[in-house]
Coordinates of C-alpha atoms in Angstrom, one line a residue:
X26 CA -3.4 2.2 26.8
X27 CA -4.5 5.8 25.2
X28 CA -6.5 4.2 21.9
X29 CA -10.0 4.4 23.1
X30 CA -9.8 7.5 24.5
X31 CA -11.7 10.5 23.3
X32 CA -8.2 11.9 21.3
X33 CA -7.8 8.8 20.0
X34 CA -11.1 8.8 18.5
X35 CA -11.0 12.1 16.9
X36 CA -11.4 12.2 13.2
X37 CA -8.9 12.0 10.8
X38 CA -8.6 14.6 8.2
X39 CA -6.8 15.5 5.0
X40 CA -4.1 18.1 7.0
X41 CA -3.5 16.0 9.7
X42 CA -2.1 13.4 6.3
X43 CA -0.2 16.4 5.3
X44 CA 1.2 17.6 8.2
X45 CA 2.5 13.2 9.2
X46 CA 3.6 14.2 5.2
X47 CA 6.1 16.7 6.4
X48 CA 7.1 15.3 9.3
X49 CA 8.2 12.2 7.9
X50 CA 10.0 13.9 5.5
X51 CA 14.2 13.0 5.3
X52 CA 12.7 9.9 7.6
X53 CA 10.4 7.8 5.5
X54 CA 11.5 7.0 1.8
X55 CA 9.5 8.3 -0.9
X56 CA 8.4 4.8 -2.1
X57 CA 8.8 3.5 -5.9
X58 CA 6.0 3.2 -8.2
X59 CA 6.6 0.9 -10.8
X60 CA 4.8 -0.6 -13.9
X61 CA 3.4 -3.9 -14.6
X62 CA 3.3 -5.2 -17.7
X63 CA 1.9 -8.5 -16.9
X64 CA -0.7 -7.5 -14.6
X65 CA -1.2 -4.7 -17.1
X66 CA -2.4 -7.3 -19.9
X67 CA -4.1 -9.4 -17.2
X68 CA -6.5 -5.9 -16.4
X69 CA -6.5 -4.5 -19.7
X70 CA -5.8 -1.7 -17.9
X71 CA -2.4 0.2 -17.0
X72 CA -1.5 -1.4 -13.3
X73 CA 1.3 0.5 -11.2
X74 CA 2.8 -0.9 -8.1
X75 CA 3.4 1.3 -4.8
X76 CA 6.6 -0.4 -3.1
X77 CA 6.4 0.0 0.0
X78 CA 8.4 -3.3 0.6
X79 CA 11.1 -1.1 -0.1
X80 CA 10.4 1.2 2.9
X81 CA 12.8 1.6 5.4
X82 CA 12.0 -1.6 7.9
X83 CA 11.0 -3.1 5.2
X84 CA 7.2 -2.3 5.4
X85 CA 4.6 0.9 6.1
X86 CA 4.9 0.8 9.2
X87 CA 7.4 3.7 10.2
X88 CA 5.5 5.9 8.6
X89 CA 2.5 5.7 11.3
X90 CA 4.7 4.7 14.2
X91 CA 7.1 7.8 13.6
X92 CA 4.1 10.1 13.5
X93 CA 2.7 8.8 16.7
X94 CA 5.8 8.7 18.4
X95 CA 7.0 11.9 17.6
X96 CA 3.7 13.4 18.6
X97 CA 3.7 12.3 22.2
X98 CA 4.3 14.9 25.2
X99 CA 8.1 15.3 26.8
X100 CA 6.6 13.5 29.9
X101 CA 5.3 10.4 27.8
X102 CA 8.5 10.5 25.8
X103 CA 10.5 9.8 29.0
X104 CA 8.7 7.5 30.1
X105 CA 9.4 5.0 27.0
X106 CA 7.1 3.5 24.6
X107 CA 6.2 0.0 24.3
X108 CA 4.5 -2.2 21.4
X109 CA 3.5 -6.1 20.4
X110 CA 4.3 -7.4 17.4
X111 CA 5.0 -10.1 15.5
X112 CA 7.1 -8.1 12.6
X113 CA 6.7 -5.1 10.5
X114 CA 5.0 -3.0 13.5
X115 CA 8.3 -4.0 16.2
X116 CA 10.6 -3.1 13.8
X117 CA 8.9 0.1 12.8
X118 CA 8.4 1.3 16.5
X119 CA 11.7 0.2 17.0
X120 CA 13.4 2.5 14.1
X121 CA 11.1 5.5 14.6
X122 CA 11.8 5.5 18.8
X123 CA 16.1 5.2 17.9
X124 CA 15.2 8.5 15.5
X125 CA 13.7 10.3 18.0
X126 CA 16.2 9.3 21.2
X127 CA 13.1 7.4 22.9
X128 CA 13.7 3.6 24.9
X129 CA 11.0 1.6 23.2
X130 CA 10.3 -2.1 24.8
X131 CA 8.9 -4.3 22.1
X132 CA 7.8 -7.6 23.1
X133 CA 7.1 -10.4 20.2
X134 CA 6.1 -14.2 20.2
X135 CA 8.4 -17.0 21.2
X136 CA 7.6 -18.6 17.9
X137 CA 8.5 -15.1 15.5
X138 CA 11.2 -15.8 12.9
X139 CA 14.8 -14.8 14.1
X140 CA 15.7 -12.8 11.4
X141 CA 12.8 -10.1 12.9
X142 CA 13.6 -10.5 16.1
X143 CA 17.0 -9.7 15.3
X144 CA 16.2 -6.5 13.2
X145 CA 13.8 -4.8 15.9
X146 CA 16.8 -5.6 18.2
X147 CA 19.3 -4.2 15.7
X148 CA 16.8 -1.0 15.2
X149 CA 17.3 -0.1 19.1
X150 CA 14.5 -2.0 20.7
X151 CA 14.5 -3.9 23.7
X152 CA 13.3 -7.1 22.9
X153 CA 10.9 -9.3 25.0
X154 CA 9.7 -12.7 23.7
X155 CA 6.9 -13.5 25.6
X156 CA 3.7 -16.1 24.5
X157 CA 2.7 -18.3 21.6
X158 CA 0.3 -16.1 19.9
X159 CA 0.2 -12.3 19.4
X160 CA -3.0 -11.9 21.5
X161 CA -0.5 -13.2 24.9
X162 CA 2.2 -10.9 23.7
X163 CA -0.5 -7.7 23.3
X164 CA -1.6 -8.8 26.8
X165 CA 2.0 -8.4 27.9
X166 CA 2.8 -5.4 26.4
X167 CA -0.1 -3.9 27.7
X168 CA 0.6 -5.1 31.4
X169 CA 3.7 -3.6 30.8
X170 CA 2.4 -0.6 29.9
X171 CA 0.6 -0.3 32.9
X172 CA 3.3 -1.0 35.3
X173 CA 6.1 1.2 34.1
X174 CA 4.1 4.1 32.6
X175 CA 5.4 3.4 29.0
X176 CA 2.7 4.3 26.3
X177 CA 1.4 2.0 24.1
X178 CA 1.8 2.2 20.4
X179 CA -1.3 0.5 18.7
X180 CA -0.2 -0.6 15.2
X181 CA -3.4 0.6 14.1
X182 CA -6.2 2.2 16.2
X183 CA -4.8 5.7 16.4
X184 CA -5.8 9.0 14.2
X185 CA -1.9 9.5 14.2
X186 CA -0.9 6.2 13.3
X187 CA -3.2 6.5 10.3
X188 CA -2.4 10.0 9.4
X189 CA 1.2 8.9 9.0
X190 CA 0.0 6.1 6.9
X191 CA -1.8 7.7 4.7
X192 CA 1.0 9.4 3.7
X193 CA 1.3 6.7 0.5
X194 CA -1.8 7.9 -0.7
X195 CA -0.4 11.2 -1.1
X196 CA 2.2 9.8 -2.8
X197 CA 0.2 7.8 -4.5
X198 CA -1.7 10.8 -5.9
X199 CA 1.5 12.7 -6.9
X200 CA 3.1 9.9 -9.0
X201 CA 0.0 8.1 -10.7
X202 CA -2.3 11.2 -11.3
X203 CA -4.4 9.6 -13.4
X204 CA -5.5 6.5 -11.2
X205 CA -8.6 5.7 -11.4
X206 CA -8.6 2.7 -8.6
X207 CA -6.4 1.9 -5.5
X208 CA -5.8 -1.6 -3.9
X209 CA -4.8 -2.3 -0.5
X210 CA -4.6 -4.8 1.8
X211 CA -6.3 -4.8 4.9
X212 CA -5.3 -6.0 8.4
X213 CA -6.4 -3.6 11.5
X214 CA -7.4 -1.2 8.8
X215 CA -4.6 1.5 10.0
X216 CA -3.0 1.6 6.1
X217 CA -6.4 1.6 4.4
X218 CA -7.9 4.5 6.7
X219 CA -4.8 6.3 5.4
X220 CA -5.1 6.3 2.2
X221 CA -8.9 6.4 2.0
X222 CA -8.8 9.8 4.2
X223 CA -6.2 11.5 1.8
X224 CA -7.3 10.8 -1.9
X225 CA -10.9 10.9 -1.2
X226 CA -10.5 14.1 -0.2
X227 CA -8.5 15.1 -3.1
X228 CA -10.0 12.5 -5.7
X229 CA -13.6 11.6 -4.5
X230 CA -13.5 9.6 -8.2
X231 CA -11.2 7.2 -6.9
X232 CA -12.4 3.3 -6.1
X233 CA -11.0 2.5 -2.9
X234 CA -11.0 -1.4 -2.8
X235 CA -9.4 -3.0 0.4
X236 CA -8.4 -7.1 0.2
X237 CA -7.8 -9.4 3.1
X238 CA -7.4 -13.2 3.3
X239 CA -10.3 -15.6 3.8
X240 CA -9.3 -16.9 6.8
X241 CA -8.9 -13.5 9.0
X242 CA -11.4 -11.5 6.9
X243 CA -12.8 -9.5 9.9
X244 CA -14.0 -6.6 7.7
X245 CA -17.1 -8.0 5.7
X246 CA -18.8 -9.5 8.9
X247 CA -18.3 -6.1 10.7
X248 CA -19.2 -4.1 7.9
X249 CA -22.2 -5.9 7.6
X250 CA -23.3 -5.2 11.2
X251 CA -22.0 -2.0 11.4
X252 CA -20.1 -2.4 14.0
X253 CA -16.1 -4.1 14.7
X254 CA -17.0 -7.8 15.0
X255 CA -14.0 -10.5 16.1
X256 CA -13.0 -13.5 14.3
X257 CA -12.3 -16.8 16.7
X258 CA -9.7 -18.1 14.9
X259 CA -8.2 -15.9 11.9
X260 CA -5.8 -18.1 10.2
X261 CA -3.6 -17.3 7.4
X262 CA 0.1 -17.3 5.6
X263 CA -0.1 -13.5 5.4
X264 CA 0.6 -12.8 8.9
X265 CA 0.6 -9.2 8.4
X266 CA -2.9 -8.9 7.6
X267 CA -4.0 -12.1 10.0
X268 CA -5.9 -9.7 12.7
X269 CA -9.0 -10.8 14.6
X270 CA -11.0 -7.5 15.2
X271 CA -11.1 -4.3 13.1
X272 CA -9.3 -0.9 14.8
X273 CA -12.5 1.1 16.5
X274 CA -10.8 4.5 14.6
X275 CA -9.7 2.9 11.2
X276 CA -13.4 1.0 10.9
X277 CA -15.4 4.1 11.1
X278 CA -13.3 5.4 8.3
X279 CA -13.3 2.5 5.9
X280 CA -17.0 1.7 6.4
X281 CA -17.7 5.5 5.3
X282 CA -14.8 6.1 2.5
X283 CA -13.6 2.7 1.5
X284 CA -15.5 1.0 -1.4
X285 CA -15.3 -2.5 -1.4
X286 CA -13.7 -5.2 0.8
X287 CA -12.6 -8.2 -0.9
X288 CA -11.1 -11.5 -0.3
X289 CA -8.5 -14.1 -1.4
X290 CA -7.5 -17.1 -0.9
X291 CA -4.4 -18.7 0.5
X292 CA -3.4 -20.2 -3.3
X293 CA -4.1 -16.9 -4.8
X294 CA -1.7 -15.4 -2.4
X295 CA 1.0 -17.8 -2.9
X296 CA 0.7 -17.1 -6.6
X297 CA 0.8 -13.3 -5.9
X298 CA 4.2 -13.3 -4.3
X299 CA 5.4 -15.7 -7.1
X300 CA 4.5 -13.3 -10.0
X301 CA 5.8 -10.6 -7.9
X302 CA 9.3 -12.3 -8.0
X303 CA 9.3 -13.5 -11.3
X304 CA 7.8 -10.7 -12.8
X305 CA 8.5 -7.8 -10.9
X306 CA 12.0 -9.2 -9.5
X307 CA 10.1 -7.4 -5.8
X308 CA 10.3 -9.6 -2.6
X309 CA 6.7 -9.1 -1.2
X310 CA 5.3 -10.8 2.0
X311 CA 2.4 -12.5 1.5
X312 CA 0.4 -9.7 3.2
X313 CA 1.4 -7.0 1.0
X314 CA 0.5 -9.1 -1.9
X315 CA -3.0 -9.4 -1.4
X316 CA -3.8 -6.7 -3.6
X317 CA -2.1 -8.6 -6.7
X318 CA -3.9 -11.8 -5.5
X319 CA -7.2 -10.1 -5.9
X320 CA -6.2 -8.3 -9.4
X321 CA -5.4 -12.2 -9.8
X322 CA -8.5 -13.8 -9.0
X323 CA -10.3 -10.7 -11.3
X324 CA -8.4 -8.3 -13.4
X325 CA -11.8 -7.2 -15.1
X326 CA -13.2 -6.0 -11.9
X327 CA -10.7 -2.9 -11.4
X328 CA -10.9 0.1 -14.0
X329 CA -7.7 1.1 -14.5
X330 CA -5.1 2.8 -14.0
X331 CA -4.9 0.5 -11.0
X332 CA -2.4 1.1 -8.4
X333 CA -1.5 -1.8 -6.1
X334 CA -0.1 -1.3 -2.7
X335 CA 2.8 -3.7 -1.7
X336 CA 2.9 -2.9 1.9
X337 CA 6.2 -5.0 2.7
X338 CA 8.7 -7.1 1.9
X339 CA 9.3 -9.0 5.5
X340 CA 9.0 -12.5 4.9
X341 CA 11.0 -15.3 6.4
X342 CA 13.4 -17.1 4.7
X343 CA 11.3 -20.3 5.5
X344 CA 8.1 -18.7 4.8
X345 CA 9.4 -17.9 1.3
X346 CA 10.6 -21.1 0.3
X347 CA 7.2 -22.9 1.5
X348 CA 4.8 -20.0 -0.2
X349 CA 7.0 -20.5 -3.2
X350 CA 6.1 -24.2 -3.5
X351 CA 2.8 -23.5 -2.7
X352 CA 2.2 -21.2 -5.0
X353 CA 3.9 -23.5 -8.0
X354 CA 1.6 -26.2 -7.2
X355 CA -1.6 -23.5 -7.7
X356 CA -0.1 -22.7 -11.1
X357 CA 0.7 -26.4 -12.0
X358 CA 4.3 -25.9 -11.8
X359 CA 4.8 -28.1 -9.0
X360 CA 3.9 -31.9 -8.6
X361 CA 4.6 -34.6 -5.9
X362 CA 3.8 -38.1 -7.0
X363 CA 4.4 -41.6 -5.2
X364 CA 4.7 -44.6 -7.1
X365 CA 5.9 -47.8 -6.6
X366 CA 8.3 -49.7 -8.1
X367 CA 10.7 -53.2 -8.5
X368 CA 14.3 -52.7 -6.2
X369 CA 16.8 -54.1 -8.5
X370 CA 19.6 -51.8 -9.7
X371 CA 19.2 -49.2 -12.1
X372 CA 15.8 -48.9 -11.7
X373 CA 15.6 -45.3 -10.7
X374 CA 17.6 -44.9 -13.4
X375 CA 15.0 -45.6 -15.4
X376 CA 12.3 -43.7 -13.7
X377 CA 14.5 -40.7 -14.3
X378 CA 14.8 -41.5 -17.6
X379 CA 10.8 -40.8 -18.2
X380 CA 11.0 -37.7 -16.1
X381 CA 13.5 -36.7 -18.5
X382 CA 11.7 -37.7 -21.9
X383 CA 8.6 -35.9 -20.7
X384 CA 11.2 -32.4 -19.5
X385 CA 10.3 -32.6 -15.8
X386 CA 12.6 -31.3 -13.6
X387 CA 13.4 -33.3 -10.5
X388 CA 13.8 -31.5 -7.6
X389 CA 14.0 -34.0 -5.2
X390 CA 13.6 -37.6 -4.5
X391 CA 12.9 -40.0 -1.6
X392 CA 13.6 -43.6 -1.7
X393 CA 11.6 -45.7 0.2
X394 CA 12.9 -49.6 0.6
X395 CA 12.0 -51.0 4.2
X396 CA 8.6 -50.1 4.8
X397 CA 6.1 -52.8 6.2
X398 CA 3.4 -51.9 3.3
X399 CA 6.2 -52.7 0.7
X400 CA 6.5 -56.2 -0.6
X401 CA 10.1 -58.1 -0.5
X402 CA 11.3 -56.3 -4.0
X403 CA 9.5 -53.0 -4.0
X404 CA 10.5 -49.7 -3.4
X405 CA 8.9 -46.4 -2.7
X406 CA 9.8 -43.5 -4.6
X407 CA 8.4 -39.6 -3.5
X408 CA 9.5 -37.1 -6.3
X409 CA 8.8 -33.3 -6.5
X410 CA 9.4 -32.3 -9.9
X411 CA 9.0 -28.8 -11.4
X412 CA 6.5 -28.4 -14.0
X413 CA 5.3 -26.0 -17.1
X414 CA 1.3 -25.8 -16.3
X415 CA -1.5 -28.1 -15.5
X416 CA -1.4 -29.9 -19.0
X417 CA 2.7 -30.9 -18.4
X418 CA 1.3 -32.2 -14.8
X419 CA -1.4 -34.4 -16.8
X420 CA 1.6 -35.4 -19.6
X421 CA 3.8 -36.2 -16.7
X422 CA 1.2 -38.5 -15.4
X423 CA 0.8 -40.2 -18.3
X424 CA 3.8 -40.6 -19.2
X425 CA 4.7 -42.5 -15.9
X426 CA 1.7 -45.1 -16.2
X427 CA 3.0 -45.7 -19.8
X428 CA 5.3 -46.9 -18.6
X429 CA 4.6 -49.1 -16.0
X430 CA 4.5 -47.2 -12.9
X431 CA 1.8 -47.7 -10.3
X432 CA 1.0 -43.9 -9.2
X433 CA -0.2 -43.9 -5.5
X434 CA -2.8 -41.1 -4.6

């Protein structure tokens, strides 16, 4: 592997940004900006969001994997490249190698959803599904590595990586002017280091504030010893930010430019990529929604204008439609209630019938007659209904013990 190495930990500087910045240019998209105007009365503040879900691939990732790639010696370009990933990083390595004419190898969990595996395939990459968990499939790719010569694309722990990603904060900087405070979501670091290298050297006035999930939040510990500390067991939804250890290269850089770390929870992220569909009619991943969980959890705490960072938009289908859910029962908007009641005809009927008078929406039903527990003329009735808010949950609730209904906790 070549991250480690004394190039690799060279410091990153505002041209090296701007020279990734013209080298990507007619390669990666010149992301949208758009307005918020819910999270805009939520802040008091004006709050943009930088879409880079619409990237090409979906995510930032090309940006830093394009840079790197097309910085590598003739020799090294021969000899292939070859990455682990889960996702956004395969596909990214994947598109950037097919622009440049270089074989890249990209090996990915058994267990990652088909519709990535079939997009870093579809990008040009040979695909290798190998382990259960990313750290097996990094061990693979590295052995690889080793064997065949390839080099090793680090998603994150590489000066060019993180020069070519923060090419969105030079974007950011030319199409919000006036921002006053940048959010981003944190994994290895790679997308933060970025940005933080490019505005603070242009806009040393800007709050940098960086946001990763509870459960894989591997940036307060080591900030507070000073040092990259690993997580056991980082566990979270938002896959794209669930990464054990800090980069070596991108945790000297946020510990010295980046503000503030904080953290959010796996409800406020389902909520996130809710509002971001309703709202903002953008498909976000959970990961690059962080930084609207934690304008969420605290809209004072960010003087605006506040630009958010959506880093991608790779979710899988399943994913989405379990997040979803998830985040509808956070706002109250989804309930699941048991109950128990006499199996005669017509008498789910009648159950509907409430539902109805109280304007729950039924979404679906399971009913129960042949369970031991039950006596010789009850039923069991499960029912996930879509709600308007914590007090419709309570109404609803009410309304079924009114009328007769033994809820079951």
């Amino acid at each position: 592997m070549s991250y480690g190495t004394a190039d690799s930990l060279r410091c990153v500087t505002l041209d090296d940004v701007r020279g990734a910045q013209k080298m990507l240019s007619g390669v990666a998209r010149v992301t949208a900006m758009e307005s918020s105007r819910h999270l805009s009365q939520l802040a008091g503040a004006p709050v943009h969001l930088k879409c880079e879900n619409l990237q090409r691939t979906g995510s930032f990732k090309l940006r830093g994997a394009y840079v790197r790639i097309a910085g590598l010696l003739p020799e090294e370009r021969a000899a292939g490249v070859v990455a682990a990933s889960a996702g956004n990083h395969a596909q990214g390595v994947a598109l950037a190698s097919s622009l440049l004419g270089v074989h890249s190898t990209v090996f990915m969990p058994k267990g990652a959803p088909l519709p990535k595996i079939s997009a870093t395939h579809d990008y040009g990459a040979e695909v290798r599904l190998h382990g259960q968990v990313v750290d097996e499939t990094l061990a693979a790719a590295e052995e690889y590595a080793a064997q065949t010569g390839a080099v090793f694309i680090h998603p994150f722990d590489h000066p060019d990586v993180i020069s070519g990603q923060g090419t969105v904060g030079l974007e950011i900087l030319e199409q919000c002017p006036q921002v006053r405070t940048i959010v981003v979501g944190i994994g290895g670091g790679g997308l933060a280091a970025g940005i933080a290298v490019a505005v603070r050297a242009l806009r040393p006035d800007v709050r940098i504030v960086g946001v990763q999930a509870e459960g894989a939040a591997c940036y307060p510990p080591s900030l507070a010893a000073g040092r990259p500390v690993s997580l056991e067991n980082p566990a979270t939804m938002a896959d794209g930010i669930k990464v054990g250890r800090p980069g070596v290269v991108p945790f000297g850089i946020i510990d010295e430019l980046v503000d503030e770390v904080r953290t959010v929870s796996e409800d406020q992220l389902s909520a996130a990529l809710l509002l971001c569909l309703e709202r903002a009619k953008l498909v976000v991943e959970p990961a690059g929604a962080s930084p609207v969980a934690a304008l969420l959890s605290a809209p004072d705490a960010f003087e605006g204008p506040v630009v958010a960072v959506l880093s991608g938009g790779n979710v899988d289908p399943v994913l989405m439609q379990r997040v979803l859910r998830h985040g509808m029962a956070a706002q109250g908007r989804y309930l699941a209630v048991r109950l128990r009641l006499t199996d005669r005809p017509g008498a789910l009927a009648t159950l509907l019938g409430v539902l109805s008078g109280v304007d729950a929406n039924v979404l679906d039903v399971s009913h129960v007659r042949t369970d031991p527990r039950l006596g010789l003329t009850e039923a069991e009735v499960e029912l996930h209904l879509e709600t308007k808010g914590p007090a419709h949950c309570v109404e609803v609730g009410q309304a079924l013990r009114h009328a007769g209904y033994t809820v079951i906790d």
